[in-house]
Short mmCIF file of C-alpha atoms and ligand atoms in Angstrom, two decimals:
data_model
loop_
_atom_site.label_atom_id
_atom_site.label_comp_id
_atom_site.label_asym_id
_atom_site.label_seq_id
_atom_site.Cartn_x
_atom_site.Cartn_y
_atom_site.Cartn_z
CA MET C 42 90.01 117.97 123.97
CA THR C 43 87.92 120.58 125.74
CA GLY C 44 84.70 120.41 123.72
CA GLN C 45 82.49 117.80 122.05
CA PRO C 46 83.45 115.25 119.42
CA LEU C 47 82.24 115.69 115.84
CA ILE C 48 79.51 113.07 116.04
CA ASP C 49 76.86 112.69 113.33
CA ALA C 50 73.26 111.50 113.51
CA TYR C 51 74.39 107.91 112.80
CA GLY C 52 76.93 107.83 115.62
CA ARG C 53 80.03 108.16 113.45
CA ILE C 54 82.74 110.38 114.92
CA ALA C 55 84.94 112.44 112.61
CA THR C 56 88.56 112.54 113.73
CA ASP C 57 90.25 112.90 110.32
CA LEU C 58 90.19 116.43 108.88
CA ARG C 59 90.97 117.09 105.19
CA VAL C 60 91.93 120.71 104.63
CA SER C 61 91.99 122.17 101.14
CA LEU C 62 94.57 124.95 100.84
CA THR C 63 93.77 126.08 97.30
CA ASP C 64 91.49 125.15 94.42
CA ARG C 65 94.26 125.75 91.87
CA CYS C 66 96.36 123.05 90.28
CA ASN C 67 99.33 122.90 87.92
CA LEU C 68 98.16 119.68 86.24
CA ARG C 69 94.99 119.26 84.20
CA CYS C 70 94.09 115.60 84.75
CA SER C 71 91.39 114.87 82.22
CA TYR C 72 89.05 113.31 84.81
CA CYS C 73 89.46 116.24 87.24
CA MET C 74 89.80 119.54 85.39
CA PRO C 75 89.24 120.92 81.91
CA GLU C 76 92.30 121.94 79.91
CA GLU C 77 91.63 125.67 80.40
CA GLY C 78 91.31 125.30 84.21
CA LEU C 79 88.31 126.49 86.20
CA ALA C 80 87.03 129.82 87.55
CA TRP C 81 89.39 130.05 90.54
CA LEU C 82 88.34 131.36 93.93
CA ALA C 83 89.17 135.02 94.51
CA ARG C 84 92.04 135.72 96.90
CA GLU C 85 89.81 137.36 99.51
CA GLU C 86 87.55 134.31 99.60
CA ILE C 87 90.41 132.01 100.53
CA LEU C 88 91.29 131.61 104.19
CA THR C 89 94.57 133.24 105.16
CA ASP C 90 97.31 131.09 106.69
CA ASP C 91 96.36 132.34 110.16
CA GLU C 92 92.68 131.56 109.56
CA VAL C 93 93.50 128.03 108.39
CA VAL C 94 95.64 127.43 111.46
CA ARG C 95 92.98 128.81 113.78
CA LEU C 96 90.25 126.54 112.38
CA VAL C 97 92.52 123.49 112.38
CA SER C 98 93.57 124.29 115.92
CA ILE C 99 89.91 124.48 117.04
CA ALA C 100 89.30 121.10 115.39
CA ILE C 101 92.25 119.57 117.25
CA THR C 102 91.87 121.13 120.68
CA ARG C 103 88.06 121.26 120.97
CA LEU C 104 86.63 118.70 118.57
CA GLY C 105 88.86 115.64 118.87
CA VAL C 106 90.48 115.72 115.41
CA ASN C 107 93.67 113.64 115.57
CA GLU C 108 94.67 113.47 111.92
CA VAL C 109 94.99 116.37 109.48
CA ARG C 110 95.59 116.00 105.75
CA PHE C 111 96.38 119.04 103.61
CA THR C 112 95.11 118.85 100.05
CA GLY C 113 93.68 120.94 97.23
CA GLY C 114 93.79 121.75 94.29
CA GLU C 115 97.52 121.36 94.61
CA PRO C 116 98.63 122.18 98.18
CA LEU C 117 102.28 122.69 97.15
CA LEU C 118 101.08 125.80 95.28
CA ARG C 119 100.17 127.37 98.63
CA ARG C 120 103.04 129.68 99.52
CA GLY C 121 102.53 129.38 103.27
CA LEU C 122 102.35 125.57 103.30
CA VAL C 123 105.49 124.93 105.36
CA ASP C 124 104.43 127.56 107.92
CA ILE C 125 100.90 126.15 108.11
CA VAL C 126 102.32 122.67 108.72
CA ALA C 127 104.69 123.98 111.40
CA ALA C 128 101.93 125.92 113.18
CA THR C 129 99.59 122.91 113.09
CA HIS C 130 102.35 120.66 114.44
CA ALA C 131 102.90 123.13 117.28
CA VAL C 132 99.22 122.87 118.31
CA ASP C 133 99.69 119.19 119.13
CA PRO C 134 102.72 117.24 117.92
CA ALA C 135 100.82 113.96 118.39
CA VAL C 136 98.39 114.80 115.59
CA GLU C 137 99.30 112.99 112.38
CA LEU C 138 99.94 115.40 109.51
CA SER C 139 99.94 114.35 105.87
CA LEU C 140 99.77 115.88 102.42
CA THR C 141 97.97 114.75 99.27
CA THR C 142 99.93 116.10 96.33
CA ASN C 143 100.87 115.64 92.69
CA ALA C 144 104.49 116.04 93.88
CA LEU C 145 105.44 118.78 91.39
CA GLY C 146 108.05 120.76 93.33
CA LEU C 147 108.11 118.28 96.21
CA ALA C 148 111.78 117.57 95.48
CA ARG C 149 112.50 121.16 96.65
CA THR C 150 110.25 121.21 99.72
CA ALA C 151 110.16 117.66 101.12
CA SER C 152 112.89 118.17 103.71
CA ALA C 153 111.44 121.52 104.88
CA LEU C 154 108.01 119.92 105.21
CA ALA C 155 109.45 117.02 107.22
CA ALA C 156 111.31 119.48 109.47
CA ALA C 157 108.06 121.42 109.97
CA GLY C 158 106.36 118.29 111.31
CA LEU C 159 104.75 116.66 108.28
CA ASP C 160 104.57 112.89 108.81
CA ARG C 161 103.82 111.52 105.35
CA VAL C 162 102.65 112.13 101.81
CA ASN C 163 100.16 110.59 99.39
CA VAL C 164 101.29 111.23 95.83
CA SER C 165 98.91 110.96 92.89
CA LEU C 166 100.41 109.12 89.94
CA ASP C 167 98.24 107.26 87.44
CA THR C 168 100.93 105.84 85.15
CA ILE C 169 104.69 105.57 84.76
CA ASP C 170 104.47 105.77 80.99
CA ARG C 171 105.59 109.23 79.89
CA ALA C 172 103.20 109.57 76.93
CA THR C 173 100.23 108.33 78.95
CA PHE C 174 101.15 110.66 81.81
CA GLU C 175 101.10 113.60 79.41
CA GLN C 176 97.84 112.40 77.87
CA ILE C 177 96.12 112.26 81.28
CA THR C 178 97.61 115.34 82.94
CA ARG C 179 98.12 117.44 79.77
CA ARG C 180 101.61 118.23 81.06
CA ASP C 181 105.00 116.59 80.42
CA ARG C 182 105.99 116.46 84.11
CA LEU C 183 106.49 112.78 84.92
CA ASP C 184 110.16 113.36 85.86
CA ASP C 185 109.17 115.94 88.48
CA VAL C 186 106.72 113.52 90.09
CA VAL C 187 109.34 110.77 90.17
CA ALA C 188 111.88 113.18 91.73
CA GLY C 189 109.28 114.39 94.23
CA LEU C 190 108.49 110.85 95.33
CA ALA C 191 112.19 110.03 95.81
CA ALA C 192 112.71 113.22 97.82
CA ALA C 193 109.72 112.42 100.04
CA ALA C 194 111.09 108.95 100.80
CA GLU C 195 114.55 110.42 101.42
CA ALA C 196 113.10 113.02 103.81
CA GLY C 197 111.38 110.28 105.83
CA LEU C 198 107.83 111.24 104.78
CA GLY C 199 106.77 107.63 104.79
CA PRO C 200 105.21 105.30 104.27
CA VAL C 201 104.99 107.02 100.89
CA LYS C 202 101.63 106.19 99.35
CA VAL C 203 100.81 106.50 95.66
CA ASN C 204 97.19 107.01 94.55
CA ALA C 205 96.16 106.02 91.03
CA VAL C 206 92.90 106.36 89.12
CA LEU C 207 92.45 103.96 86.20
CA LEU C 208 90.71 105.18 83.06
CA ARG C 209 89.37 102.70 80.58
CA GLY C 210 91.39 102.55 77.37
CA VAL C 211 93.92 105.07 78.71
CA ASN C 212 96.07 103.70 81.54
CA GLU C 213 94.38 100.58 82.87
CA ARG C 214 96.69 98.20 80.98
CA GLY C 215 99.66 99.92 82.67
CA ALA C 216 98.41 99.08 86.17
CA PRO C 217 100.72 96.05 86.64
CA ASP C 218 103.78 98.12 85.56
CA LEU C 219 102.83 100.89 87.97
CA LEU C 220 102.52 98.33 90.76
CA ALA C 221 105.90 96.74 89.99
CA TRP C 222 107.51 100.20 89.84
CA CYS C 223 106.05 101.20 93.23
CA LEU C 224 106.98 97.90 94.89
CA GLU C 225 110.60 98.25 93.72
CA ARG C 226 110.81 101.61 95.43
CA GLY C 227 108.88 100.72 98.57
CA TYR C 228 105.88 102.96 97.76
CA GLN C 229 102.41 101.73 98.76
CA LEU C 230 100.19 101.89 95.70
CA ARG C 231 96.41 102.25 95.99
CA PHE C 232 93.97 102.23 93.09
CA ILE C 233 90.94 104.48 93.56
CA GLU C 234 87.72 104.02 91.61
CA GLN C 235 86.86 107.09 89.59
CA MET C 236 84.01 109.01 91.21
CA PRO C 237 81.39 111.37 89.73
CA LEU C 238 83.18 114.56 90.76
CA ASP C 239 84.45 116.00 87.48
CA PRO C 240 83.32 119.46 86.37
CA GLN C 241 82.67 118.13 82.86
CA HIS C 242 80.13 115.64 84.28
CA GLY C 243 81.76 113.02 82.06
CA TRP C 244 81.65 110.17 84.59
CA ASP C 245 79.54 107.17 83.85
CA ARG C 246 79.36 103.92 85.73
CA ASP C 247 80.02 101.72 82.71
CA GLY C 248 83.12 103.69 81.78
CA MET C 249 84.59 103.39 85.26
CA VAL C 250 87.25 100.72 85.87
CA THR C 251 85.89 98.86 88.89
CA ALA C 252 87.85 97.49 91.83
CA ASP C 253 87.10 93.93 90.67
CA GLU C 254 88.39 94.68 87.19
CA THR C 255 91.54 96.21 88.66
CA LEU C 256 92.17 93.14 90.81
CA ALA C 257 91.64 90.86 87.79
CA LEU C 258 94.08 92.93 85.74
CA LEU C 259 96.74 92.74 88.45
CA GLU C 260 96.19 89.03 89.06
CA GLN C 261 97.29 88.29 85.51
CA HIS C 262 100.77 89.29 86.74
CA VAL C 263 100.95 88.82 90.51
CA ARG C 264 99.39 86.73 93.28
CA LEU C 265 97.20 88.78 95.60
CA THR C 266 96.13 87.70 99.09
CA PRO C 267 93.82 89.76 101.31
CA ALA C 268 95.99 91.32 104.02
CA SER C 269 95.18 90.18 107.52
CA GLU C 270 95.36 93.53 109.30
CA PRO C 271 91.93 95.01 110.16
CA ARG C 272 90.76 97.73 107.80
CA GLY C 273 89.04 99.92 110.40
CA SER C 274 88.02 103.26 108.91
CA ALA C 275 90.77 103.10 106.24
CA PRO C 276 89.22 103.28 102.77
CA ALA C 277 91.72 100.90 101.16
CA GLU C 278 91.28 97.12 101.11
CA LEU C 279 94.85 95.83 101.33
CA PHE C 280 96.32 92.83 99.50
CA THR C 281 99.79 91.37 99.87
CA VAL C 282 101.57 90.88 96.57
CA ASP C 283 103.29 87.55 95.83
CA GLY C 284 103.38 86.63 99.50
CA GLY C 285 104.56 90.07 100.68
CA PRO C 286 105.97 92.15 102.19
CA GLY C 287 104.75 94.47 99.41
CA THR C 288 101.06 95.38 99.35
CA VAL C 289 98.55 97.04 97.06
CA GLY C 290 95.39 98.83 98.13
CA ILE C 291 92.05 99.07 96.39
CA ILE C 292 89.71 101.94 97.23
CA ALA C 293 86.31 100.84 95.93
CA SER C 294 84.50 104.07 96.75
CA VAL C 295 81.75 103.40 94.22
CA THR C 296 81.26 99.63 94.07
CA ARG C 297 81.97 98.83 97.76
CA PRO C 298 81.35 102.07 99.64
CA PHE C 299 82.70 102.36 103.17
CA CYS C 300 80.51 105.25 104.35
CA GLY C 301 79.41 103.37 107.49
CA ASP C 302 83.00 103.58 108.77
CA CYS C 303 83.69 107.13 107.58
CA ASP C 304 85.61 109.24 110.09
CA ARG C 305 86.32 112.19 107.78
CA VAL C 306 85.27 115.80 107.62
CA ARG C 307 86.44 118.40 105.12
CA LEU C 308 87.25 122.09 105.18
CA THR C 309 87.38 123.87 101.82
CA ALA C 310 89.93 126.55 100.97
CA GLU C 311 87.34 129.23 101.67
CA GLY C 312 86.31 127.88 105.05
CA GLN C 313 83.23 125.75 104.32
CA VAL C 314 82.73 122.55 106.30
CA ARG C 315 81.76 119.60 104.11
CA THR C 316 80.72 116.40 105.82
CA CYS C 317 81.17 114.27 102.67
CA LEU C 318 82.80 114.60 99.24
CA PHE C 319 79.30 114.28 97.82
CA ALA C 320 77.51 116.60 100.23
CA ARG C 321 75.19 119.09 98.58
CA GLN C 322 75.28 121.39 101.58
CA GLU C 323 78.13 123.20 103.29
CA SER C 324 78.43 125.15 106.53
CA ASP C 325 80.23 128.44 106.38
CA LEU C 326 82.82 129.00 109.10
CA ARG C 327 84.72 131.81 107.36
CA HIS C 328 81.91 134.28 107.86
CA ALA C 329 81.74 133.60 111.58
CA LEU C 330 85.53 133.68 111.84
CA ARG C 331 85.77 137.06 110.12
CA ALA C 332 82.84 138.42 112.13
CA GLY C 333 84.83 137.84 115.32
CA ALA C 334 83.25 134.62 116.61
CA SER C 335 84.99 132.97 119.57
CA ASP C 336 86.66 129.55 119.30
CA GLU C 337 83.79 128.16 121.32
CA GLU C 338 81.19 129.55 118.90
CA ILE C 339 83.05 128.22 115.85
CA ALA C 340 83.35 124.79 117.49
CA ARG C 341 79.62 124.85 118.20
CA ARG C 342 78.83 125.61 114.55
CA TRP C 343 81.12 122.79 113.43
CA VAL C 344 79.38 120.32 115.77
CA ILE C 345 75.98 121.37 114.39
CA ALA C 346 77.24 121.01 110.79
CA MET C 347 78.21 117.40 111.47
CA ARG C 348 74.67 116.45 112.38
CA GLY C 349 73.70 116.87 108.73
CA LYS C 350 76.13 114.22 107.48
CA ALA C 351 74.29 111.77 105.21
CA ALA C 352 74.37 108.02 105.89
CA GLY C 353 76.07 107.37 102.56
CA HIS C 354 77.24 109.06 99.38
CA GLY C 355 74.21 107.74 97.47
CA ILE C 356 75.89 107.35 94.08
CA ASP C 357 73.67 104.34 93.45
CA ASP C 358 70.52 106.13 94.48
CA PRO C 359 68.26 107.07 91.53
CA THR C 360 67.96 110.56 93.01
CA PHE C 361 71.77 111.03 93.16
CA LEU C 362 72.92 114.46 92.06
CA GLN C 363 76.58 115.20 91.55
CA PRO C 364 77.76 117.99 93.90
CA ASP C 365 78.16 121.44 92.38
CA ARG C 366 81.80 121.61 93.34
CA PRO C 367 84.33 119.49 91.48
CA MET C 368 86.90 117.42 93.40
CA SER C 369 89.61 120.09 92.98
CA ALA C 370 87.48 122.71 94.74
CA ILE C 371 86.43 120.37 97.56
CA GLY C 372 89.82 118.95 98.44
CA GLY C 373 90.37 115.37 97.40
N1 SAM W 509 96.61 117.88 93.66
C1 SAM W 509 96.67 116.89 94.69
C2 SAM W 509 96.91 115.51 94.10
O1 SAM W 509 97.10 115.41 92.89
O2 SAM W 509 96.94 114.57 94.88
C3 SAM W 509 95.48 116.87 95.62
C4 SAM W 509 94.11 117.06 95.06
S1 SAM W 509 93.58 115.80 93.93
C5 SAM W 509 91.92 116.36 93.61
C6 SAM W 509 93.40 114.42 95.04
C7 SAM W 509 93.15 113.10 94.41
O3 SAM W 509 91.87 113.08 93.85
C8 SAM W 509 94.10 112.69 93.31
O4 SAM W 509 94.67 111.45 93.65
C9 SAM W 509 93.22 112.55 92.10
O5 SAM W 509 93.65 111.52 91.25
C10 SAM W 509 91.90 112.22 92.74
N2 SAM W 509 90.74 112.49 91.92
C11 SAM W 509 90.42 113.60 91.24
N3 SAM W 509 89.23 113.45 90.62
C12 SAM W 509 88.79 112.21 90.93
C13 SAM W 509 87.63 111.47 90.61
N4 SAM W 509 86.69 111.96 89.83
N5 SAM W 509 87.50 110.23 91.12
C14 SAM W 509 88.47 109.72 91.92
N6 SAM W 509 89.58 110.36 92.26
C15 SAM W 509 89.75 111.60 91.77
#
């Protein structure tokens, strides 16, 4: 690293960069996007492949980023994805590269992504019940997700992680089945508490299935023991299932926030730095990039942006305001 680390006013250092490659998605998960979709970003607002690679490369070589996760929207919809992965891998092969995806189409691209240097995938799957899947996502595509997961494992994109959001009265009773299904296939399942990031502003605390409720639901079927490995900055609390080796993770973003250990920073598809999912301010790098700023100048702006990172997401604060951007436009 030739520059400064991305240190915030509380001494946290961001080394994990989440890069959104598009705000578009081919599913319409009820808690994430309305059925008709959203007003998508215009093409000229979105960073080109070269611009994405340049910013990511600055983050790696000058700012100490050592982990890059591509997300969206749905990153597999980005035509240049394999090339972006390959170019990022070429910057520094030691940097860990991962993808957060709904896995639609992953069966076709998993091996090319692995060959390009992708290390692993996180696949979002909230249920293995076909009707419930269609109810949540408004699409009958469960088979594609299942095929995508298998292809990812086959291509060596592991450990394959599965992320699930539980919705009261919709899929929470299916949580034990989803866990059993993942354990059988060697996928690491993590349940994530639903956060106030939906464009419909439909989230409410009482409606959310909490981490404690999820654990209680699972414990009706399996024995859970807190895993001994240290959690570090990882958001998931890990539990071994029935004595192991299988595990399940719980990401209690709302009820047990882990902001004090946060090492993440985000870049939106149109080149805005966000220091937190819930940030209400962004720092524009695209403008500087397109105006001809040097790598050094862009790195300097990024370092300054980090100083504004809040101590915590503040969901419990009476003054909390949901960010203007929904999750799909931030990059989850
Ligand atoms: N399309 C990709 C996918 O499905 O993984 C990447 C983007 S998606 C926004 C990333 C993750 O955010 C998914 O696992 C999704 O379930 C989760 N998500 C979306 N809205 C959420 C919310 N309000 N609270 C918690 N997780 C949410």
